[in-house]
Amino acid sequence: MDRAPGLNPNVPSSARIYDYLLGGKDNYDIDREVAHRMLAIAPDTRTLAWFIRQFLVRAVQLAAEAGVRQFIDLGAGIPTSPNVHEVARKIEPSARVVYIDNDPVVHAHCDALLANSPGLTALKADVRRPDDILDQLKTGSIIDFNEPVAVLIVGVLHFVMDDEHPADIIAKFRDAMAPGSYLALTHGSNETHPDFIAQSQSDTDTTPSQVVYRSREQTTAFLDGFEILDPGVAPVQEWLEGDLPATRLVIYGGIGRK
């Protein structure tokens, strides 16, 4: 999810970098160059990208197993299988899923993926304008906010600067969600190796993919008003099965229930 997106092959895109790290083909030379600089400092970043994806899968499974039948994927990024609807519908075949991103390239990919698929929707919208998103979801009867919903905001919040009020964005969605709803988020941690932070900020500072690393306490505060599930706000690999290794780039994961 970028700040002022567009198809510019000379400017790195967070969605395309992530796509490359996951082995996708929807990326450009500039995205691969940034990814290679990341990998030079933290070779385990490609592995971490898969940890993040598996955290998303785990969050969807958890919500679906709890009976949630509606899912909103904010900052969905370029589609990667298993997609949210594939995971949710294995558990709840009637699940509705909305994929939201402000990048027109991502939106086009989502539109193509979901063509003629009842119960699946792609919206082009910016997470920094939550009122607009909620209006679209309610006006179009896409999501019934009288029923539980799972909001997924994975790989998004560290692209929202402090003066763009990320906590207020989360609060808007929280206040609209019915009891029994879930919120799953990830966030770049300031526990990340300082060389990685310096390089990533150097690569993105003048681009739409500008990034900010926050503390565990700051990230936990985004879940105010939710019951935070175990293991709490922690590196994403701690949410997964097995004794998975720590990584130089630290990404927190957290899931809350309203």
PDB file of N, CA, C and O in Angstrom, residues 65-96:
ATOM      1  N   GLU A  65     -12.845 -20.040  12.109  1.00  0.00           N
ATOM      2  CA  GLU A  65     -13.190 -21.112  13.048  1.00  0.00           C
ATOM      3  C   GLU A  65     -14.062 -20.591  14.186  1.00  0.00           C
ATOM      4  O   GLU A  65     -14.827 -21.357  14.787  1.00  0.00           O
ATOM      5  N   ALA A  66     -13.971 -19.289  14.470  1.00  0.00           N
ATOM      6  CA  ALA A  66     -14.818 -18.667  15.496  1.00  0.00           C
ATOM      7  C   ALA A  66     -16.187 -18.266  14.947  1.00  0.00           C
ATOM      8  O   ALA A  66     -16.998 -17.701  15.670  1.00  0.00           O
ATOM      9  N   GLY A  67     -16.427 -18.541  13.668  1.00  0.00           N
ATOM     10  CA  GLY A  67     -17.732 -18.260  13.073  1.00  0.00           C
ATOM     11  C   GLY A  67     -17.828 -16.983  12.275  1.00  0.00           C
ATOM     12  O   GLY A  67     -18.911 -16.635  11.787  1.00  0.00           O
ATOM     13  N   VAL A  68     -16.721 -16.258  12.107  1.00  0.00           N
ATOM     14  CA  VAL A  68     -16.751 -15.026  11.313  1.00  0.00           C
ATOM     15  C   VAL A  68     -16.900 -15.388   9.831  1.00  0.00           C
ATOM     16  O   VAL A  68     -16.198 -16.270   9.324  1.00  0.00           O
ATOM     17  N   ARG A  69     -17.796 -14.679   9.168  1.00  0.00           N
ATOM     18  CA  ARG A  69     -18.094 -14.967   7.760  1.00  0.00           C
ATOM     19  C   ARG A  69     -17.808 -13.778   6.847  1.00  0.00           C
ATOM     20  O   ARG A  69     -18.133 -13.820   5.662  1.00  0.00           O
ATOM     21  N   GLN A  70     -17.219 -12.715   7.394  1.00  0.00           N
ATOM     22  CA  GLN A  70     -16.911 -11.517   6.610  1.00  0.00           C
ATOM     23  C   GLN A  70     -15.478 -11.098   6.890  1.00  0.00           C
ATOM     24  O   GLN A  70     -15.056 -11.043   8.057  1.00  0.00           O
ATOM     25  N   PHE A  71     -14.743 -10.776   5.833  1.00  0.00           N
ATOM     26  CA  PHE A  71     -13.329 -10.442   5.963  1.00  0.00           C
ATOM     27  C   PHE A  71     -13.020  -9.220   5.115  1.00  0.00           C
ATOM     28  O   PHE A  71     -13.436  -9.119   3.964  1.00  0.00           O
ATOM     29  N   ILE A  72     -12.276  -8.284   5.709  1.00  0.00           N
ATOM     30  CA  ILE A  72     -11.830  -7.077   5.007  1.00  0.00           C
ATOM     31  C   ILE A  72     -10.314  -7.085   5.028  1.00  0.00           C
ATOM     32  O   ILE A  72      -9.689  -7.021   6.098  1.00  0.00           O
ATOM     33  N   ASP A  73      -9.702  -7.180   3.857  1.00  0.00           N
ATOM     34  CA  ASP A  73      -8.244  -7.210   3.732  1.00  0.00           C
ATOM     35  C   ASP A  73      -7.777  -5.821   3.295  1.00  0.00           C
ATOM     36  O   ASP A  73      -7.872  -5.462   2.127  1.00  0.00           O
ATOM     37  N   LEU A  74      -7.299  -5.028   4.257  1.00  0.00           N
ATOM     38  CA  LEU A  74      -6.862  -3.651   4.000  1.00  0.00           C
ATOM     39  C   LEU A  74      -5.409  -3.639   3.529  1.00  0.00           C
ATOM     40  O   LEU A  74      -4.530  -4.193   4.198  1.00  0.00           O
ATOM     41  N   GLY A  75      -5.142  -2.973   2.404  1.00  0.00           N
ATOM     42  CA  GLY A  75      -3.797  -2.997   1.849  1.00  0.00           C
ATOM     43  C   GLY A  75      -3.456  -4.394   1.376  1.00  0.00           C
ATOM     44  O   GLY A  75      -2.419  -4.959   1.715  1.00  0.00           O
ATOM     45  N   ALA A  76      -4.358  -4.965   0.580  1.00  0.00           N
ATOM     46  CA  ALA A  76      -4.295  -6.387   0.243  1.00  0.00           C
ATOM     47  C   ALA A  76      -3.027  -6.778  -0.503  1.00  0.00           C
ATOM     48  O   ALA A  76      -2.542  -7.900  -0.366  1.00  0.00           O
ATOM     49  N   GLY A  77      -2.479  -5.869  -1.308  1.00  0.00           N
ATOM     50  CA  GLY A  77      -1.287  -6.196  -2.079  1.00  0.00           C
ATOM     51  C   GLY A  77      -1.600  -7.099  -3.265  1.00  0.00           C
ATOM     52  O   GLY A  77      -2.752  -7.493  -3.498  1.00  0.00           O
ATOM     53  N   ILE A  78      -0.581  -7.423  -4.031  1.00  0.00           N
ATOM     54  CA  ILE A  78      -0.729  -8.279  -5.213  1.00  0.00           C
ATOM     55  C   ILE A  78      -1.152  -9.674  -4.759  1.00  0.00           C
ATOM     56  O   ILE A  78      -0.543 -10.241  -3.844  1.00  0.00           O
ATOM     57  N   PRO A  79      -2.206 -10.247  -5.354  1.00  0.00           N
ATOM     58  CA  PRO A  79      -2.722 -11.532  -4.884  1.00  0.00           C
ATOM     59  C   PRO A  79      -1.654 -12.627  -4.858  1.00  0.00           C
ATOM     60  O   PRO A  79      -0.873 -12.780  -5.790  1.00  0.00           O
ATOM     61  N   THR A  80      -1.628 -13.345  -3.742  1.00  0.00           N
ATOM     62  CA  THR A  80      -0.708 -14.466  -3.546  1.00  0.00           C
ATOM     63  C   THR A  80      -1.495 -15.618  -2.933  1.00  0.00           C
ATOM     64  O   THR A  80      -2.174 -15.449  -1.928  1.00  0.00           O
ATOM     65  N   SER A  81      -1.404 -16.780  -3.542  1.00  0.00           N
ATOM     66  CA  SER A  81      -2.113 -17.940  -3.010  1.00  0.00           C
ATOM     67  C   SER A  81      -1.324 -18.576  -1.861  1.00  0.00           C
ATOM     68  O   SER A  81      -0.093 -18.668  -1.936  1.00  0.00           O
ATOM     69  N   PRO A  82      -2.003 -18.996  -0.764  1.00  0.00           N
ATOM     70  CA  PRO A  82      -3.453 -18.951  -0.605  1.00  0.00           C
ATOM     71  C   PRO A  82      -3.939 -17.543  -0.273  1.00  0.00           C
ATOM     72  O   PRO A  82      -3.401 -16.882   0.609  1.00  0.00           O
ATOM     73  N   ASN A  83      -4.959 -17.094  -0.993  1.00  0.00           N
ATOM     74  CA  ASN A  83      -5.570 -15.804  -0.735  1.00  0.00           C
ATOM     75  C   ASN A  83      -6.545 -15.921   0.436  1.00  0.00           C
ATOM     76  O   ASN A  83      -6.912 -17.016   0.859  1.00  0.00           O
ATOM     77  N   VAL A  84      -6.962 -14.767   0.952  1.00  0.00           N
ATOM     78  CA  VAL A  84      -7.843 -14.748   2.123  1.00  0.00           C
ATOM     79  C   VAL A  84      -9.105 -15.563   1.865  1.00  0.00           C
ATOM     80  O   VAL A  84      -9.522 -16.368   2.708  1.00  0.00           O
ATOM     81  N   HIS A  85      -9.721 -15.387   0.696  1.00  0.00           N
ATOM     82  CA  HIS A  85     -10.974 -16.104   0.444  1.00  0.00           C
ATOM     83  C   HIS A  85     -10.760 -17.607   0.332  1.00  0.00           C
ATOM     84  O   HIS A  85     -11.636 -18.395   0.710  1.00  0.00           O
ATOM     85  N   GLU A  86      -9.594 -18.013  -0.187  1.00  0.00           N
ATOM     86  CA  GLU A  86      -9.319 -19.445  -0.286  1.00  0.00           C
ATOM     87  C   GLU A  86      -9.222 -20.077   1.102  1.00  0.00           C
ATOM     88  O   GLU A  86      -9.738 -21.174   1.344  1.00  0.00           O
ATOM     89  N   VAL A  87      -8.559 -19.373   2.019  1.00  0.00           N
ATOM     90  CA  VAL A  87      -8.412 -19.878   3.384  1.00  0.00           C
ATOM     91  C   VAL A  87      -9.750 -19.872   4.107  1.00  0.00           C
ATOM     92  O   VAL A  87     -10.153 -20.869   4.722  1.00  0.00           O
ATOM     93  N   ALA A  88     -10.471 -18.742   4.027  1.00  0.00           N
ATOM     94  CA  ALA A  88     -11.737 -18.609   4.748  1.00  0.00           C
ATOM     95  C   ALA A  88     -12.768 -19.610   4.252  1.00  0.00           C
ATOM     96  O   ALA A  88     -13.502 -20.214   5.057  1.00  0.00           O
ATOM     97  N   ARG A  89     -12.841 -19.818   2.945  1.00  0.00           N
ATOM     98  CA  ARG A  89     -13.903 -20.656   2.384  1.00  0.00           C
ATOM     99  C   ARG A  89     -13.657 -22.149   2.572  1.00  0.00           C
ATOM    100  O   ARG A  89     -14.574 -22.948   2.385  1.00  0.00           O
ATOM    101  N   LYS A  90     -12.438 -22.522   2.933  1.00  0.00           N
ATOM    102  CA  LYS A  90     -12.211 -23.917   3.325  1.00  0.00           C
ATOM    103  C   LYS A  90     -12.942 -24.231   4.624  1.00  0.00           C
ATOM    104  O   LYS A  90     -13.337 -25.373   4.871  1.00  0.00           O
ATOM    105  N   ILE A  91     -13.100 -23.215   5.458  1.00  0.00           N
ATOM    106  CA  ILE A  91     -13.758 -23.379   6.754  1.00  0.00           C
ATOM    107  C   ILE A  91     -15.215 -22.954   6.677  1.00  0.00           C
ATOM    108  O   ILE A  91     -16.099 -23.625   7.219  1.00  0.00           O
ATOM    109  N   GLU A  92     -15.473 -21.839   5.998  1.00  0.00           N
ATOM    110  CA  GLU A  92     -16.830 -21.290   5.871  1.00  0.00           C
ATOM    111  C   GLU A  92     -17.079 -20.950   4.403  1.00  0.00           C
ATOM    112  O   GLU A  92     -16.707 -19.869   3.928  1.00  0.00           O
ATOM    113  N   PRO A  93     -17.681 -21.896   3.642  1.00  0.00           N
ATOM    114  CA  PRO A  93     -17.834 -21.697   2.193  1.00  0.00           C
ATOM    115  C   PRO A  93     -18.595 -20.434   1.801  1.00  0.00           C
ATOM    116  O   PRO A  93     -18.431 -19.953   0.671  1.00  0.00           O
ATOM    117  N   SER A  94     -19.422 -19.893   2.699  1.00  0.00           N
ATOM    118  CA  SER A  94     -20.199 -18.706   2.357  1.00  0.00           C
ATOM    119  C   SER A  94     -19.473 -17.404   2.696  1.00  0.00           C
ATOM    120  O   SER A  94     -20.056 -16.326   2.583  1.00  0.00           O
ATOM    121  N   ALA A  95     -18.213 -17.473   3.106  1.00  0.00           N
ATOM    122  CA  ALA A  95     -17.487 -16.280   3.546  1.00  0.00           C
ATOM    123  C   ALA A  95     -17.445 -15.212   2.459  1.00  0.00           C
ATOM    124  O   ALA A  95     -17.218 -15.509   1.282  1.00  0.00           O
ATOM    125  N   ARG A  96     -17.656 -13.966   2.896  1.00  0.00           N
ATOM    126  CA  ARG A  96     -17.511 -12.808   2.016  1.00  0.00           C
ATOM    127  C   ARG A  96     -16.166 -12.159   2.289  1.00  0.00           C
ATOM    128  O   ARG A  96     -15.772 -12.007   3.449  1.00  0.00           O
TER     129      ARG A  96
END
